[in-house]
mmCIF file with all atom_site columns, C-alpha atoms in Angstrom:
data_model
loop_
_atom_site.group_PDB
_atom_site.id
_atom_site.type_symbol
_atom_site.label_atom_id
_atom_site.label_alt_id
_atom_site.label_comp_id
_atom_site.label_asym_id
_atom_site.label_entity_id
_atom_site.label_seq_id
_atom_site.pdbx_PDB_ins_code
_atom_site.Cartn_x
_atom_site.Cartn_y
_atom_site.Cartn_z
_atom_site.occupancy
_atom_site.B_iso_or_equiv
_atom_site.pdbx_formal_charge
_atom_site.auth_seq_id
_atom_site.auth_comp_id
_atom_site.auth_asym_id
_atom_site.auth_atom_id
_atom_site.pdbx_PDB_model_num
ATOM 1  C CA . MET A 1 1  ? 65.488 258.967 165.068 1.00 41.00 ? 26  MET A CA 1
ATOM 2  C CA . THR A 1 2  ? 61.669 258.443 166.450 1.00 49.00 ? 27  THR A CA 1
ATOM 3  C CA . VAL A 1 3  ? 61.011 256.953 169.581 1.00 50.00 ? 28  VAL A CA 1
ATOM 4  C CA . GLY A 1 4  ? 61.987 253.378 169.403 1.00 48.00 ? 29  GLY A CA 1
ATOM 5  C CA . GLU A 1 5  ? 63.753 253.638 166.113 1.00 64.00 ? 30  GLU A CA 1
ATOM 6  C CA . ARG A 1 6  ? 67.205 251.926 167.628 1.00 87.00 ? 31  ARG A CA 1
ATOM 7  C CA . LYS A 1 7  ? 65.462 249.791 170.453 1.00 94.00 ? 32  LYS A CA 1
ATOM 8  C CA . VAL A 1 8  ? 65.299 246.254 170.116 1.00 96.00 ? 33  VAL A CA 1
ATOM 9  C CA . LEU A 1 9  ? 62.770 245.201 173.777 1.00 98.00 ? 34  LEU A CA 1
ATOM 10 C CA . VAL A 1 10 ? 64.153 241.001 173.978 1.00 97.00 ? 35  VAL A CA 1
ATOM 11 C CA . VAL A 1 11 ? 61.150 239.471 175.550 1.00 97.00 ? 36  VAL A CA 1
ATOM 12 C CA . GLU A 1 12 ? 63.570 235.960 178.116 1.00 96.00 ? 37  GLU A CA 1
ATOM 13 C CA . ASP A 1 13 ? 63.107 234.573 181.081 1.00 95.00 ? 38  ASP A CA 1
ATOM 14 C CA . ASP A 1 14 ? 67.147 233.148 180.576 1.00 94.00 ? 39  ASP A CA 1
ATOM 15 C CA . PRO A 1 15 ? 69.930 236.549 182.077 1.00 95.00 ? 40  PRO A CA 1
ATOM 16 C CA . GLY A 1 16 ? 72.347 233.919 180.378 1.00 95.00 ? 41  GLY A CA 1
ATOM 17 C CA . VAL A 1 17 ? 70.283 234.159 176.902 1.00 93.00 ? 42  VAL A CA 1
ATOM 18 C CA . GLN A 1 18 ? 69.638 238.450 176.849 1.00 95.00 ? 43  GLN A CA 1
ATOM 19 C CA . THR A 1 19 ? 73.129 238.240 177.747 1.00 96.00 ? 44  THR A CA 1
ATOM 20 C CA . GLN A 1 20 ? 73.829 236.873 174.308 1.00 95.00 ? 45  GLN A CA 1
ATOM 21 C CA . VAL A 1 21 ? 71.123 238.534 172.706 1.00 93.00 ? 46  VAL A CA 1
ATOM 22 C CA . ARG A 1 22 ? 72.382 242.221 174.283 1.00 93.00 ? 47  ARG A CA 1
ATOM 23 C CA . TRP A 1 23 ? 76.026 241.340 172.655 1.00 95.00 ? 48  TRP A CA 1
ATOM 24 C CA . ALA A 1 24 ? 74.758 240.193 169.274 1.00 94.00 ? 49  ALA A CA 1
ATOM 25 C CA . LEU A 1 25 ? 72.910 243.079 169.344 1.00 93.00 ? 50  LEU A CA 1
ATOM 26 C CA . ASP A 1 26 ? 75.140 246.213 170.710 1.00 91.00 ? 51  ASP A CA 1
ATOM 27 C CA . ALA A 1 27 ? 74.933 248.260 168.158 1.00 92.00 ? 52  ALA A CA 1
ATOM 28 C CA . TYR A 1 28 ? 71.136 249.163 169.613 1.00 94.00 ? 53  TYR A CA 1
ATOM 29 C CA . GLU A 1 29 ? 69.533 250.042 172.714 1.00 95.00 ? 54  GLU A CA 1
ATOM 30 C CA . VAL A 1 30 ? 68.505 246.704 174.255 1.00 96.00 ? 55  VAL A CA 1
ATOM 31 C CA . VAL A 1 31 ? 65.730 246.646 176.484 1.00 97.00 ? 56  VAL A CA 1
ATOM 32 C CA . CYS A 1 32 ? 64.723 243.219 178.710 1.00 97.00 ? 57  CYS A CA 1
ATOM 33 C CA . ALA A 1 33 ? 62.129 241.669 180.086 1.00 98.00 ? 58  ALA A CA 1
ATOM 34 C CA . GLY A 1 34 ? 61.900 238.846 181.684 1.00 96.00 ? 59  GLY A CA 1
ATOM 35 C CA . ASP A 1 35 ? 58.006 238.138 181.306 1.00 96.00 ? 60  ASP A CA 1
ATOM 36 C CA . ARG A 1 36 ? 54.589 238.975 180.704 1.00 97.00 ? 61  ARG A CA 1
ATOM 37 C CA . GLU A 1 37 ? 54.295 241.739 182.655 1.00 97.00 ? 62  GLU A CA 1
ATOM 38 C CA . GLU A 1 38 ? 57.358 243.674 181.992 1.00 98.00 ? 63  GLU A CA 1
ATOM 39 C CA . ALA A 1 39 ? 57.745 243.367 179.000 1.00 98.00 ? 64  ALA A CA 1
ATOM 40 C CA . ILE A 1 40 ? 54.165 245.234 178.311 1.00 98.00 ? 65  ILE A CA 1
ATOM 41 C CA . ALA A 1 41 ? 55.534 247.553 180.700 1.00 98.00 ? 66  ALA A CA 1
ATOM 42 C CA . GLN A 1 42 ? 58.100 248.050 178.688 1.00 97.00 ? 67  GLN A CA 1
ATOM 43 C CA . LEU A 1 43 ? 57.095 248.188 175.616 1.00 98.00 ? 68  LEU A CA 1
ATOM 44 C CA . ARG A 1 44 ? 54.879 251.244 176.953 1.00 97.00 ? 69  ARG A CA 1
ATOM 45 C CA . ARG A 1 45 ? 58.446 253.187 178.266 1.00 96.00 ? 70  ARG A CA 1
ATOM 46 C CA . HIS A 1 46 ? 60.272 252.554 175.387 1.00 95.00 ? 71  HIS A CA 1
ATOM 47 C CA . GLU A 1 47 ? 58.266 251.994 172.009 1.00 94.00 ? 72  GLU A CA 1
ATOM 48 C CA . PRO A 1 48 ? 61.088 249.664 170.221 1.00 96.00 ? 73  PRO A CA 1
ATOM 49 C CA . GLN A 1 49 ? 60.339 249.140 165.956 1.00 94.00 ? 74  GLN A CA 1
ATOM 50 C CA . VAL A 1 50 ? 61.378 244.893 166.691 1.00 96.00 ? 75  VAL A CA 1
ATOM 51 C CA . VAL A 1 51 ? 60.587 243.031 169.837 1.00 97.00 ? 76  VAL A CA 1
ATOM 52 C CA . THR A 1 52 ? 62.480 238.978 170.736 1.00 96.00 ? 77  THR A CA 1
ATOM 53 C CA . LEU A 1 53 ? 60.038 237.143 172.482 1.00 95.00 ? 78  LEU A CA 1
ATOM 54 C CA . ASP A 1 54 ? 60.322 234.132 173.431 1.00 92.00 ? 79  ASP A CA 1
ATOM 55 C CA . LEU A 1 55 ? 56.855 232.110 173.671 1.00 91.00 ? 80  LEU A CA 1
ATOM 56 C CA . GLY A 1 56 ? 58.314 229.984 177.365 1.00 90.00 ? 81  GLY A CA 1
ATOM 57 C CA . LEU A 1 57 ? 58.058 231.987 179.555 1.00 92.00 ? 82  LEU A CA 1
ATOM 58 C CA . PRO A 1 58 ? 56.845 232.581 183.264 1.00 93.00 ? 83  PRO A CA 1
ATOM 59 C CA . PRO A 1 59 ? 54.548 230.938 184.942 1.00 91.00 ? 84  PRO A CA 1
ATOM 60 C CA . ASP A 1 60 ? 55.050 229.183 182.210 1.00 86.00 ? 85  ASP A CA 1
ATOM 61 C CA . PRO A 1 61 ? 58.509 228.201 181.295 1.00 83.00 ? 86  PRO A CA 1
ATOM 62 C CA . GLY A 1 62 ? 57.883 225.098 179.654 1.00 82.00 ? 87  GLY A CA 1
ATOM 63 C CA . GLY A 1 63 ? 55.032 226.123 177.527 1.00 83.00 ? 88  GLY A CA 1
ATOM 64 C CA . ALA A 1 64 ? 53.748 228.455 175.589 1.00 88.00 ? 89  ALA A CA 1
ATOM 65 C CA . SER A 1 65 ? 51.081 229.889 177.348 1.00 91.00 ? 90  SER A CA 1
ATOM 66 C CA . GLU A 1 66 ? 52.531 233.037 178.234 1.00 93.00 ? 91  GLU A CA 1
ATOM 67 C CA . GLY A 1 67 ? 54.685 233.623 175.673 1.00 92.00 ? 92  GLY A CA 1
ATOM 68 C CA . LEU A 1 68 ? 51.238 234.021 172.927 1.00 93.00 ? 93  LEU A CA 1
ATOM 69 C CA . ALA A 1 69 ? 49.629 236.267 175.678 1.00 95.00 ? 94  ALA A CA 1
ATOM 70 C CA . ALA A 1 70 ? 52.317 238.620 175.391 1.00 96.00 ? 95  ALA A CA 1
ATOM 71 C CA . LEU A 1 71 ? 52.297 238.021 171.247 1.00 96.00 ? 96  LEU A CA 1
ATOM 72 C CA . GLN A 1 72 ? 48.396 239.872 171.023 1.00 96.00 ? 97  GLN A CA 1
ATOM 73 C CA . GLU A 1 73 ? 49.594 242.009 173.622 1.00 97.00 ? 98  GLU A CA 1
ATOM 74 C CA . ILE A 1 74 ? 52.150 242.941 171.793 1.00 97.00 ? 99  ILE A CA 1
ATOM 75 C CA . LEU A 1 75 ? 50.343 243.320 168.945 1.00 96.00 ? 100 LEU A CA 1
ATOM 76 C CA . GLY A 1 76 ? 47.914 245.263 170.122 1.00 96.00 ? 101 GLY A CA 1
ATOM 77 C CA . LEU A 1 77 ? 50.646 248.081 171.952 1.00 96.00 ? 102 LEU A CA 1
ATOM 78 C CA . ALA A 1 78 ? 52.301 248.212 169.543 1.00 95.00 ? 103 ALA A CA 1
ATOM 79 C CA . PRO A 1 79 ? 51.217 247.182 165.871 1.00 94.00 ? 104 PRO A CA 1
ATOM 80 C CA . ARG A 1 80 ? 53.716 248.415 163.865 1.00 93.00 ? 105 ARG A CA 1
ATOM 81 C CA . SER A 1 81 ? 56.422 246.972 165.763 1.00 94.00 ? 106 SER A CA 1
ATOM 82 C CA . LYS A 1 82 ? 58.049 244.909 164.376 1.00 95.00 ? 107 LYS A CA 1
ATOM 83 C CA . ILE A 1 83 ? 58.417 240.416 166.447 1.00 95.00 ? 108 ILE A CA 1
ATOM 84 C CA . ILE A 1 84 ? 60.830 238.201 165.858 1.00 93.00 ? 109 ILE A CA 1
ATOM 85 C CA . VAL A 1 85 ? 59.603 234.638 167.772 1.00 91.00 ? 110 VAL A CA 1
ATOM 86 C CA . ILE A 1 86 ? 62.670 232.422 169.465 1.00 84.00 ? 111 ILE A CA 1
ATOM 87 C CA . THR A 1 87 ? 61.519 229.728 171.099 1.00 78.00 ? 112 THR A CA 1
ATOM 88 C CA . GLY A 1 88 ? 63.454 226.635 172.717 1.00 72.00 ? 113 GLY A CA 1
ATOM 89 C CA . ASN A 1 89 ? 60.645 224.525 172.393 1.00 66.00 ? 114 ASN A CA 1
ATOM 90 C CA . GLU A 1 90 ? 60.057 221.382 170.701 1.00 66.00 ? 115 GLU A CA 1
ATOM 91 C CA . ASP A 1 91 ? 56.723 222.294 169.774 1.00 66.00 ? 116 ASP A CA 1
ATOM 92 C CA . HIS A 1 92 ? 56.607 222.906 166.660 1.00 67.00 ? 117 HIS A CA 1
ATOM 93 C CA . ALA A 1 93 ? 52.159 223.915 166.959 1.00 68.00 ? 118 ALA A CA 1
ATOM 94 C CA . ASN A 1 94 ? 52.972 226.391 169.495 1.00 65.00 ? 119 ASN A CA 1
ATOM 95 C CA . ALA A 1 95 ? 55.716 228.248 167.087 1.00 66.00 ? 120 ALA A CA 1
ATOM 96 C CA . VAL A 1 96 ? 53.491 227.430 163.870 1.00 67.00 ? 121 VAL A CA 1
ATOM 97 C CA . LYS A 1 97 ? 50.701 229.091 165.839 1.00 70.00 ? 122 LYS A CA 1
ATOM 98 C CA . ALA A 1 98 ? 53.233 232.371 166.936 1.00 71.00 ? 123 ALA A CA 1
ATOM 99 C CA . VAL A 1 99 ? 53.372 232.736 162.930 1.00 66.00 ? 124 VAL A CA 1
#
């Protein structure tokens, strides 16, 4: 097994959602981050193959600027990681932009 093969990075500022994702992905080692800075640190440390990314991260939890910035950094640092973008915001334009 290679580094990060069974690891998932969950980038989500809501602790309840983090817990739910951990339960859903119990076959994997789940590492969580609550903001962009922590996400990048965890990405470098654990080299996960999969990242779930909430677009609404602090300090802009109602928007998408931090999530989109995190997406760009993750793509630059780990281009082979698969990124699943998740958002509860109703701004469809940012969701499409992330894709």
